[in-house]
Coordinates of C-alpha atoms (C1' of nucleotides) in Angstrom, one line a residue:
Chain N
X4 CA 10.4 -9.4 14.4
X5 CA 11.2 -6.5 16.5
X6 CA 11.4 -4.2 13.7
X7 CA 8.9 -5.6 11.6
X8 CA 5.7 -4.9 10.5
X9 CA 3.1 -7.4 11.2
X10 CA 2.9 -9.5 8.2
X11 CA 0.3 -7.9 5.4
X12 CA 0.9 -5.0 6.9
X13 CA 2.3 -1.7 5.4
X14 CA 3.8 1.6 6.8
X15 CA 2.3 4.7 4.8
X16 CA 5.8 7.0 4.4
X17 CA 5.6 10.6 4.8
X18 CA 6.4 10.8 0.5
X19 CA 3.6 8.5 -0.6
X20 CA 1.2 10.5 2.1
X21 CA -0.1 13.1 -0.8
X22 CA -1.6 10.0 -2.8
X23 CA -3.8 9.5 0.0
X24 CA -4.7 12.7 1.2
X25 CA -5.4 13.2 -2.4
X26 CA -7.5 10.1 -3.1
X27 CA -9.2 10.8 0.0
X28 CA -10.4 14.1 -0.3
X29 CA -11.6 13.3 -4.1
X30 CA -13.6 11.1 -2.5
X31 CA -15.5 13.1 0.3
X32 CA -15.9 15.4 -2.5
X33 CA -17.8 13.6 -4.7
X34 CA -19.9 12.2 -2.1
X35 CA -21.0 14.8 -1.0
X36 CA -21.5 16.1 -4.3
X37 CA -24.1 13.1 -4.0
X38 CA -25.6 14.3 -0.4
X39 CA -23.3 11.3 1.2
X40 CA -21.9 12.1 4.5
X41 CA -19.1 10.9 6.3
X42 CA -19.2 8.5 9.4
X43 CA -16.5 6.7 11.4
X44 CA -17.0 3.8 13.2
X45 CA -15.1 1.6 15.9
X46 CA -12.1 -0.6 14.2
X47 CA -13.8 -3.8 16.3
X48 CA -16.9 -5.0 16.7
X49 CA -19.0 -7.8 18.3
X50 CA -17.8 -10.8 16.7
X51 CA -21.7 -11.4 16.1
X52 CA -22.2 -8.6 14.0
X53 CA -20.2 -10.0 11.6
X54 CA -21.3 -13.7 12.0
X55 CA -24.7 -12.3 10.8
X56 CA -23.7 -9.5 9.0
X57 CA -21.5 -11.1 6.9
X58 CA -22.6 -14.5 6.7
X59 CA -21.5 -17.8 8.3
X60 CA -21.0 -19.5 5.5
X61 CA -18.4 -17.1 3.6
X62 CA -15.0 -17.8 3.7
X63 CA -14.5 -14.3 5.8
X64 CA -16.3 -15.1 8.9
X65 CA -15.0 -18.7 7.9
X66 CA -11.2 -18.8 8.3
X67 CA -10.5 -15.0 7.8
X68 CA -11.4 -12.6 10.7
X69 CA -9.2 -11.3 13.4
X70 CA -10.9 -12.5 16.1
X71 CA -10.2 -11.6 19.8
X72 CA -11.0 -11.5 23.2
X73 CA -11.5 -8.3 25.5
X74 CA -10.4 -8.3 29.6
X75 CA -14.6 -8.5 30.1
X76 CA -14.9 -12.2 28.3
X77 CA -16.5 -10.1 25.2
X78 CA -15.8 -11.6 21.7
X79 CA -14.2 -8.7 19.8
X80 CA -13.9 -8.8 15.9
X81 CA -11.4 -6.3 14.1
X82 CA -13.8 -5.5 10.9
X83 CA -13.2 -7.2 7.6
X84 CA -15.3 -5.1 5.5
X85 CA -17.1 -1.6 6.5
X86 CA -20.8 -2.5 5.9
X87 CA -21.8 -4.3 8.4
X88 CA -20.6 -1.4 11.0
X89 CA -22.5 0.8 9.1
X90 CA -25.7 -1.2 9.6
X91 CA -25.1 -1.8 12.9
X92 CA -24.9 2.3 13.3
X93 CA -28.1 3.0 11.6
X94 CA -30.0 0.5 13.7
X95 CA -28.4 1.3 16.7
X96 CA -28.9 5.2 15.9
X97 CA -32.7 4.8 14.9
X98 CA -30.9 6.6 11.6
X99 CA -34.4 5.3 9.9
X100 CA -36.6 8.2 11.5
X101 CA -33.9 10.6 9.5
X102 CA -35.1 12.0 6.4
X103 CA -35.1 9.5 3.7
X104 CA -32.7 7.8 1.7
X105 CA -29.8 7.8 4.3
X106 CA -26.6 8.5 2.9
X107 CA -23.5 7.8 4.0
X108 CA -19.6 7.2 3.3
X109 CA -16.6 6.1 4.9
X110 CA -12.9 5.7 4.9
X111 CA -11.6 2.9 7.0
X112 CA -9.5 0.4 7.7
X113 CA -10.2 -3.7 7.3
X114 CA -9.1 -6.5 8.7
X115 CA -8.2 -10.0 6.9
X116 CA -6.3 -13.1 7.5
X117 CA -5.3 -14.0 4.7
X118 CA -2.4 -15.5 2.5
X119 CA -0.6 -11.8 1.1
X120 CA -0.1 -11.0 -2.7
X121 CA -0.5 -8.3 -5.2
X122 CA -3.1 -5.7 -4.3
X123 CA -4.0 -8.6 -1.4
X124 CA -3.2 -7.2 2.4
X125 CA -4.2 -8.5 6.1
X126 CA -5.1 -4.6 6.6
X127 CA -5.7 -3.3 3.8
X128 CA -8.0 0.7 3.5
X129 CA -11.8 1.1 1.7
X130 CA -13.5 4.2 0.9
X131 CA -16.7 3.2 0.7
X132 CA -20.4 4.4 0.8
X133 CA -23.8 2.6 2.3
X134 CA -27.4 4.1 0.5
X135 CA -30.2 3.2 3.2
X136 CA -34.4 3.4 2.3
X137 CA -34.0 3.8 -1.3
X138 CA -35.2 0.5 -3.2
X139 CA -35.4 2.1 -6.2
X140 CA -33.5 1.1 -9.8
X141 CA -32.1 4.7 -9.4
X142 CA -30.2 4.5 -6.1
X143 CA -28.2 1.6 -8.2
X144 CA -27.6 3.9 -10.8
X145 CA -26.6 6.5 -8.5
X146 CA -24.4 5.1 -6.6
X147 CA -22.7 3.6 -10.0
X148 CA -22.5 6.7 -11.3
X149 CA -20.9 8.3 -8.1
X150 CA -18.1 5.9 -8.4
X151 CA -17.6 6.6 -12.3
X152 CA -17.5 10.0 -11.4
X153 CA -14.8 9.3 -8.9
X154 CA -12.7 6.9 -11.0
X155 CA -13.1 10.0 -13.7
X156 CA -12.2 12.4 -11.7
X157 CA -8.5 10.9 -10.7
X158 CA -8.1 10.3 -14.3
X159 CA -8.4 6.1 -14.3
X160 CA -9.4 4.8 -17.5
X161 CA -10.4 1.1 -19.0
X162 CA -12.1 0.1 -15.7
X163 CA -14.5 -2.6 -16.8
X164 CA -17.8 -2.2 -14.7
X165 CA -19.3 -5.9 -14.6
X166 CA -22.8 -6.1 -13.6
X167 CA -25.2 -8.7 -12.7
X168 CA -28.3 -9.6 -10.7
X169 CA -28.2 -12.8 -8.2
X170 CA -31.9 -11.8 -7.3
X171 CA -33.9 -11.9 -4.5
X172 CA -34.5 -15.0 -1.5
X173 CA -37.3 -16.5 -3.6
X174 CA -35.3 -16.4 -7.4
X175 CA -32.6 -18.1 -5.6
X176 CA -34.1 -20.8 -4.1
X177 CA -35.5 -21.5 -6.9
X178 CA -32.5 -21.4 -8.7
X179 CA -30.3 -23.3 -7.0
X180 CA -32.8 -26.2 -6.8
X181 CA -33.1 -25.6 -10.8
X182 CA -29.1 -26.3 -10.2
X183 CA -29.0 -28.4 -8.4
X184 CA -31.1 -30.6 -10.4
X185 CA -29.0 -29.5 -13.4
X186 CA -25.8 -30.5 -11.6
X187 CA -27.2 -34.0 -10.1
X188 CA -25.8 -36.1 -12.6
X189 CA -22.5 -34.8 -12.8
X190 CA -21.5 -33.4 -9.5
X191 CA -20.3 -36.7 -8.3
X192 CA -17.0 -35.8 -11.1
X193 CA -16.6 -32.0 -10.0
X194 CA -14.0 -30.9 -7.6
X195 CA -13.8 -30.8 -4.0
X196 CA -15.0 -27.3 -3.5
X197 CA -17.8 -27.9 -5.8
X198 CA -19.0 -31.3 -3.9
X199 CA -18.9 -29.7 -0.9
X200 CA -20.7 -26.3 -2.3
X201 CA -23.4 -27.9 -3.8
X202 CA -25.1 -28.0 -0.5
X203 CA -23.7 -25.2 1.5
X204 CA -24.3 -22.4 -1.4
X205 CA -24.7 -24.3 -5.1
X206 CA -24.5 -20.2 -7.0
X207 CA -20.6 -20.5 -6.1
X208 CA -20.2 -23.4 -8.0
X209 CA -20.5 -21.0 -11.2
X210 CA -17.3 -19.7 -10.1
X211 CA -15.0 -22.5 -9.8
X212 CA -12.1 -22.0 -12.2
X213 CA -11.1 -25.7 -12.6
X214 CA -11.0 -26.8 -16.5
X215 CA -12.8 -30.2 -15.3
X216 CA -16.1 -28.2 -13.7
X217 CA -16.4 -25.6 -16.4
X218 CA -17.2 -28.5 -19.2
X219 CA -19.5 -29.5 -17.1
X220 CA -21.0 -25.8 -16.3
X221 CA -21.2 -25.1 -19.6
X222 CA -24.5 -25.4 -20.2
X223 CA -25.7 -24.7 -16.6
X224 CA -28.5 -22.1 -16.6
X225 CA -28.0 -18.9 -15.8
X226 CA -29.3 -17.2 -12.0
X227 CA -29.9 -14.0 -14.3
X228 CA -32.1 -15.7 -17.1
X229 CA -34.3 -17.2 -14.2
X230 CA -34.8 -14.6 -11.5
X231 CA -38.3 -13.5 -11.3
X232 CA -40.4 -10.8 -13.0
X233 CA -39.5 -8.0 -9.8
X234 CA -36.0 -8.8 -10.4
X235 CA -35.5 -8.6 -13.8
X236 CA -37.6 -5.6 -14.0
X237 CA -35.2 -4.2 -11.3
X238 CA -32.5 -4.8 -13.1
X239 CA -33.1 -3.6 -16.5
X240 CA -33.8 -0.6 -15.1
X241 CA -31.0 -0.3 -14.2
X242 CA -29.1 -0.9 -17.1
X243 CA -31.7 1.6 -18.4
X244 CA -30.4 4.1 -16.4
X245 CA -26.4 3.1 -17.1
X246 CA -27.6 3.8 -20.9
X247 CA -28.9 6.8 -19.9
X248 CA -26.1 8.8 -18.9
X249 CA -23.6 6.5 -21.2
X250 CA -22.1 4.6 -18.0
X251 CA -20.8 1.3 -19.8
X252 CA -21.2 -2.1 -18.3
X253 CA -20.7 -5.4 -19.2
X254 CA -23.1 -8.2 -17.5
X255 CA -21.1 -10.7 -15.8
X256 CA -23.3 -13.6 -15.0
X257 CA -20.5 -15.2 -13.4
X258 CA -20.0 -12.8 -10.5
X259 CA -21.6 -13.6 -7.2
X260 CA -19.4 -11.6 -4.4
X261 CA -18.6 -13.2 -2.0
X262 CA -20.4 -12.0 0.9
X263 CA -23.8 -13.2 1.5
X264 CA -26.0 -10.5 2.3
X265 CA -26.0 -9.1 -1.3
X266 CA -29.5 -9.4 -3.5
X267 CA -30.4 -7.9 -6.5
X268 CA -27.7 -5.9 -8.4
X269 CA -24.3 -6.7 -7.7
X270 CA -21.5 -5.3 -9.5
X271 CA -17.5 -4.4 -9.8
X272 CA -15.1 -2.8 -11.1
X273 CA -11.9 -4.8 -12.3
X274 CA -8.5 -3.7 -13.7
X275 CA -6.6 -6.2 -15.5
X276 CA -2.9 -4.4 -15.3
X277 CA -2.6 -4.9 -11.6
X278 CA -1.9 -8.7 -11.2
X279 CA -5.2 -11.5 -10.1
X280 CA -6.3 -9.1 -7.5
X281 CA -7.8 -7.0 -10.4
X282 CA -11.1 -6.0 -8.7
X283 CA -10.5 -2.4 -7.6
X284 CA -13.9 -2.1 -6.6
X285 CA -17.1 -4.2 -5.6
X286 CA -20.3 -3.8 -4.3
X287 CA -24.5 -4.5 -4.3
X288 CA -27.2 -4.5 -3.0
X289 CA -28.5 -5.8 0.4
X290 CA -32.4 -5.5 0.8
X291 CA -32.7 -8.0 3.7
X292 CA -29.2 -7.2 5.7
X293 CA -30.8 -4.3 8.0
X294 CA -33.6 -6.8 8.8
X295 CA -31.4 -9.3 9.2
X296 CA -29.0 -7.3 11.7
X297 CA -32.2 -6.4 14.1
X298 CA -33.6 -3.1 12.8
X299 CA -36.4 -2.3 10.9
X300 CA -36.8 -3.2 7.1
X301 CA -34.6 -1.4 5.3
X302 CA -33.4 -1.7 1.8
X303 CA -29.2 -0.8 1.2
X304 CA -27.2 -0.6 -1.0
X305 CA -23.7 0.4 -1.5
X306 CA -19.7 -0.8 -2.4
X307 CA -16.1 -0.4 -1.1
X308 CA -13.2 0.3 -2.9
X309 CA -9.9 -1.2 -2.4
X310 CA -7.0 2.0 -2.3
X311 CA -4.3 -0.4 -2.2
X312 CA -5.4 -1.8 -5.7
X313 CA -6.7 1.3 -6.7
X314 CA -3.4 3.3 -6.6
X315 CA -1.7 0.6 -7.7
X316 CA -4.1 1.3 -10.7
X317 CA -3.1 4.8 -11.1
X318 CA 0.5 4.1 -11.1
X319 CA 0.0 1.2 -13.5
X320 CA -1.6 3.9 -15.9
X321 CA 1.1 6.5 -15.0
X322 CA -1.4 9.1 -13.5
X323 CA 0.7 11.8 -11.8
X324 CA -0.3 13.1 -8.1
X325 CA 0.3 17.1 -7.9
X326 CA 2.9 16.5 -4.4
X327 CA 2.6 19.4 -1.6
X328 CA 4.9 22.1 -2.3
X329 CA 7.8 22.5 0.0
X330 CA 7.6 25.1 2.9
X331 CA 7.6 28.5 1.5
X332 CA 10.9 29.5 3.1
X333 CA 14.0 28.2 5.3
X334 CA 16.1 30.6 7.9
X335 CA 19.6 30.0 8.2
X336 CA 21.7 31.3 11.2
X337 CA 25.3 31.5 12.0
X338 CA 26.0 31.7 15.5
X339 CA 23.9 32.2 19.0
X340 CA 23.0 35.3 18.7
X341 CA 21.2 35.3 15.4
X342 CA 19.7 31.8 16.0
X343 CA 17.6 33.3 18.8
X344 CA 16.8 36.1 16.2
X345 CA 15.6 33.2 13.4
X346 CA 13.6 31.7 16.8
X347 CA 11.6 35.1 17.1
X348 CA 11.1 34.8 13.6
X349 CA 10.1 31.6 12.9
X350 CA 7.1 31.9 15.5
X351 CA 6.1 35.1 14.0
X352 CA 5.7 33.4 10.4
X353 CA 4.2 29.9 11.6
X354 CA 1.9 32.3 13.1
X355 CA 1.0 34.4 10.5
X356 CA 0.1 30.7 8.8
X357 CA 3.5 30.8 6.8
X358 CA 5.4 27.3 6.4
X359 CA 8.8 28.4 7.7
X360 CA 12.0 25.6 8.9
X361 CA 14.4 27.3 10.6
X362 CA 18.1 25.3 11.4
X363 CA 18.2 23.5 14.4
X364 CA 21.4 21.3 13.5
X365 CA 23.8 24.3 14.1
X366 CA 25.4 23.4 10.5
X367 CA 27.6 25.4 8.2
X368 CA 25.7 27.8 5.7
X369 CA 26.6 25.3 2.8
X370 CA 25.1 22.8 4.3
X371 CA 22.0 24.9 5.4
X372 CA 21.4 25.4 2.2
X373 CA 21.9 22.4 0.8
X374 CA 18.9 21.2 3.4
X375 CA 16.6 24.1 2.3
X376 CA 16.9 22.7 -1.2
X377 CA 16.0 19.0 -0.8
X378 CA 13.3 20.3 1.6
X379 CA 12.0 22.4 -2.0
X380 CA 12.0 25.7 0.2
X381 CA 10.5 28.5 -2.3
X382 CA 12.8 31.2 -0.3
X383 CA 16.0 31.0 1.7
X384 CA 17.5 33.3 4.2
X385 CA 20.9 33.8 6.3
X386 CA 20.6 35.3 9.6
X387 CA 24.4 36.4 10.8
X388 CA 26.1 39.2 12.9
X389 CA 25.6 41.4 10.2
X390 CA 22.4 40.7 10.0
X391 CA 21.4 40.7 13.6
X392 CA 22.8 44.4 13.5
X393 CA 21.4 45.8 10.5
X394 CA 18.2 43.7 10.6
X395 CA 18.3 43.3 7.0
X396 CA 19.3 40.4 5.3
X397 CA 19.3 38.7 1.6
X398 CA 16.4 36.8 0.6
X399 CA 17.0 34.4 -2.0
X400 CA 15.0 33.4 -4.3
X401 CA 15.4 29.5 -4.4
X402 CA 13.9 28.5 -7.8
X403 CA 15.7 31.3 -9.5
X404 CA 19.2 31.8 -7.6
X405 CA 18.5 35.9 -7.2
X406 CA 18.6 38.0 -3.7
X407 CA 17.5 40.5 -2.9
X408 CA 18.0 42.8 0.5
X409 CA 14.8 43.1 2.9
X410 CA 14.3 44.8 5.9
X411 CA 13.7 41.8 8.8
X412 CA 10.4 43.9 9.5
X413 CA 9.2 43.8 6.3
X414 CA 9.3 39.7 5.7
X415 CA 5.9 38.6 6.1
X416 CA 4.2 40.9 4.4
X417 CA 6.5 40.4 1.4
X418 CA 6.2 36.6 2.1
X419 CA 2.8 36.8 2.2
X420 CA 2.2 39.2 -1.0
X421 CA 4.7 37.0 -3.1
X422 CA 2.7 33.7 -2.1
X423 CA -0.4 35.2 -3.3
X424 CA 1.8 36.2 -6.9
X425 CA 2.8 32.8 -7.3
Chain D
rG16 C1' -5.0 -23.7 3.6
rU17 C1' -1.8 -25.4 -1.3
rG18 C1' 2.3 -24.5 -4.6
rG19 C1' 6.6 -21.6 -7.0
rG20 C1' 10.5 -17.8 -6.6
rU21 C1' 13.6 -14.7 -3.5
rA22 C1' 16.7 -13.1 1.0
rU23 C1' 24.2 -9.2 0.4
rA24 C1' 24.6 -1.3 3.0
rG25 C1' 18.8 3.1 4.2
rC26 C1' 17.2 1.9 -1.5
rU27 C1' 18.3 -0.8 -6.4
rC28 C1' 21.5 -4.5 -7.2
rA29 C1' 26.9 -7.0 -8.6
rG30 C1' 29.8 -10.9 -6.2
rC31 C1' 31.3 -16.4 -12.3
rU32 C1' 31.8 -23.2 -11.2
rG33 C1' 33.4 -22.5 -2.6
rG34 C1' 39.6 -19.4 -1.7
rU35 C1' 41.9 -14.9 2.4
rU36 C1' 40.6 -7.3 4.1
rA37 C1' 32.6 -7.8 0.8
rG38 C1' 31.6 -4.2 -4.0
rA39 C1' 28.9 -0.4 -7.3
rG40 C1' 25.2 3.3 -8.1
rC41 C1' 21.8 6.2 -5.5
rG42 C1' 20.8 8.3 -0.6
rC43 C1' 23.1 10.1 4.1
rC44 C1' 27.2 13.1 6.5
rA45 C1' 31.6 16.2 5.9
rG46 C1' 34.9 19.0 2.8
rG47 C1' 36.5 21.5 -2.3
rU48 C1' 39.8 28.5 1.8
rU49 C1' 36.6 34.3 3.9
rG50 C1' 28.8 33.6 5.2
rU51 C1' 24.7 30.7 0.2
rG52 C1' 21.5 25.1 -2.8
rG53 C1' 21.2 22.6 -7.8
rC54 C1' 26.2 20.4 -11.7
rC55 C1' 31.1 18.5 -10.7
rC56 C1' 35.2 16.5 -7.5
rU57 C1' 37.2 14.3 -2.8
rG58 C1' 36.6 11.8 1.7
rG59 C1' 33.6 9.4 5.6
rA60 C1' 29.9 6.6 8.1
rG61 C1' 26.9 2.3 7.3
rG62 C1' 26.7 -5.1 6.2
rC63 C1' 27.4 -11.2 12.1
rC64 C1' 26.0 -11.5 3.5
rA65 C1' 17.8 -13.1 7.1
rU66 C1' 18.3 -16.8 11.4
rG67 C1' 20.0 -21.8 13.1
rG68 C1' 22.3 -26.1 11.9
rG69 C1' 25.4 -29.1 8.6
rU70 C1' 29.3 -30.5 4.4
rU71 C1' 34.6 -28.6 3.8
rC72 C1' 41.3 -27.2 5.4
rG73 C1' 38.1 -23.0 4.0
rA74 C1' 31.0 -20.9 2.9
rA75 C1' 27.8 -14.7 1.0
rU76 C1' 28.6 -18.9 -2.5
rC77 C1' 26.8 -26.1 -1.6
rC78 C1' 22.9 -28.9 1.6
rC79 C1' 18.8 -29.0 5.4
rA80 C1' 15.4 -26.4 8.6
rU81 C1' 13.1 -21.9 10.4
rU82 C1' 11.5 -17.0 9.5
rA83 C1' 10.3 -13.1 6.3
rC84 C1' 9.3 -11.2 1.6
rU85 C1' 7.0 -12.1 -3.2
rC86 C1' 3.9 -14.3 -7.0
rA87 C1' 0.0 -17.7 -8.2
rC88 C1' -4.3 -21.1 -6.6
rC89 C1' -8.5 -20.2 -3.3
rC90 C1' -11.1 -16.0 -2.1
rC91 C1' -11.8 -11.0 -2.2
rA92 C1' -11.2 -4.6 -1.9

RNA sequence: GUGGGUAUAGCUCAGCUGGUUAGAGCGCCAGGUUGUGGCCCUGGAGGCCAUGGGUUCGAAUCCCAUUACUCACCCCA
């Protein structure tokens, strides 16, 4: 246990780093491409937030949050999804007397207990981004479209987008009572799950996978052939607007996400090479959550993606990361006196901005230069008596085995110039 | 929460139906003559065989439990 890490939990090595950093700054850099900027928010909240935010009746704020409390009696929730944090901000911010549509993104941690497999974690990361005041078809389409053109621009290809519309308060209720009704008759034979949904939330009943309930969902009708004229008008606009820039979608009556602010558009992004957990990316719209949370009516809209899944993605389709390039040179010494030379010379390139590892093992010259090579040093140099007297020394050339004699005063700027050549 | 699989070195794995000092490759460290990496060669370190019980003359190997990992259901990113 002791040297352990928690269980769903994963340690980020120092080689896999570059994916991230790489992933990451994609990211800020095609939001704000969009006018989306960055916000970070506390890793816990009130556990309320989340009861509300989130919804009581979802199997999150059900059986899977990570829920604590502080030395003050406070009830202290580690977040299992961003948005609700986000909303909590702009309320708590008075965000809504910004200039309209607010626009925002984040990169965070989340929080889940749940049972691990592929691409499924207790702490798992999102980039996400939250789209406040815009009720507009087009915010959909643009925030779509800002995560096609993120998936594009890492090179990930054969994402299915699946889009649907689960409508607004009023479509719903009248849906599920058309569902209900539909379902009378035959409920009494349907699973567990499904007898006890069909009061608590009849729309997830759609979902259930058992052979037994899909016969009998067959014919059921669909939420998005009976939502009402302001929704469906909402939502082929939006398709309208996919077609207009050639985004591709599929409509998914089926999906529902699981979390019950949503209204509206709802859509996601799903892999099918990366095991059950294919859905790399998810999101909708929440026209009632801002309301709902306190703050003034507010439409949203926005989605998180999963990086877990989504590199898992990129290796499944083999898409290479360009990895940092090793430090642009290594000093070898041999003896006292010309380590403290290498010392003085080591500060004067990692000031001058120049990646520089200097010895600090007191090993042979072999193995010094054995070291600078797994480290992928660009050049290499040997400080020794000689050296110290002369203060010239060989610099080698690491990728193509030459040296070549510099003066010691003369190293940076050559270091410098021969960065800028290659 | 339900079910399946797995657990031997830092990593990937051998170790057959129980038999004495537990193995390989990679990695790590050190050497292969004077102060220079990659290839090659040699040597070394590193394992209470997940943990706890049992069966047996004898267990890494068979049985049970625990824990962890993993995959699937559920749900989701």
């Amino acid at each position: 246990m002791l040297t352990q890490a928690p269980k769903g939990t994963h340690d980020i090595l120092p080689d896999e780093i570059d994916k991230w950093y790489y992933v990451e700054k994609k990211f800020a850099e095609i939001c704000s491409r969009f006018g989306y900027r960055e916000i970070r928010l506390p890793v816990f909240e009130h556990t309320e937030l989340f009861q509300r935010g989130v919804g009581e009746t979802t199997d999150i704020v059900q059986k899977e949050m990570y829920t604590f409390e502080d030395k003050g009696g406070r009830s202290l929730t580690l977040r299992p999804e961003g948005t609700a944090g986000v909303v909590r901000s702009y309320i708590e911010n008075g965000m809504s007397s910004w200039p309209q549509p607010t626009k925002l993104f984040y990169n965070i941690t989340a929080y889940r207990y749940e049972k691990m497999q592929k691409g499924r974690y207790r702490e798992f990361h999102q980039l996400g981004v939250e789209l406040f005041g815009a009720k507009d078809p087009s915010a959909d389409v643009e925030v779509i479209s800002l995560m096609v053109l993120f998936f594009n621009s890492l090179g990930i290809k054969n994402l299915t987008l699946n889009l649907n519309s689960i409508g607004c308060a009023e479509c719903r209720k009248a849906y599920n009572q058309m569902l209900k009704e539909f379902l009378a008759d035959k409920i009494d034979n349907m699973c567990e799950n499904c007898r006890g949904r069909i009061n608590r939330n009849p729309m997830r009943i759609l979902d259930c996978k058992e052979e037994g309930c899909r016969t009998y969902l067959k014919d059921a009708p669909s939420l998005l052939d009976n939502i009402c004229d302001d929704c469906r008008e909402h939502f082929e606009k939006v398709t309208q607007g996919l077609q207009d820039i050639g985004i591709p979608y599929e409509i998914d009556k089926a999906i529902v996400r699981g979390l019950d602010y949503y209204n509206r558009t709802v859509f996601e992004f799903v892999s099918r090479n990366i095991g059950t957990q294919g859905t790399v990316c998810g999101g909708g719209r929440y026209d009632t959550l801002i309301e709902l949370c306190g703050g003034p009516p507010t439409p949203g809209i926005g989605f998180a993606i999963g990086v877990e899944r989504l590199l898992l993605e990129m290796e499944s389709q083999g898409i290479q990361i360009p990895s940092r390039p090793g430090p642009d040179i290594y000093l070898g010494s041999i003896g006292e006196q010309a380590d403290r030379l290498c010392e003085r010379l080591a500060w004067d390139l990692r000031s001058k901005g120049i990646t520089c590892i200097k010895d600090i093992m007191g090993r042979s010259v072999k193995a010094q230069m054995k070291y600078a090579d797994k480290l992928g040093a660009r050049y290499a140099l040997i400080i020794g008596d000689n050296e110290v007297e002369s203060n010239k020394a060989s610099l080698k050339d690491m990728k193509t085995g030459e040296s070549r004699d510099i003066s010691l005063d003369t190293l940076i700027d050559r270091l410098i110039k021969k960065r800028e050549n290659d």
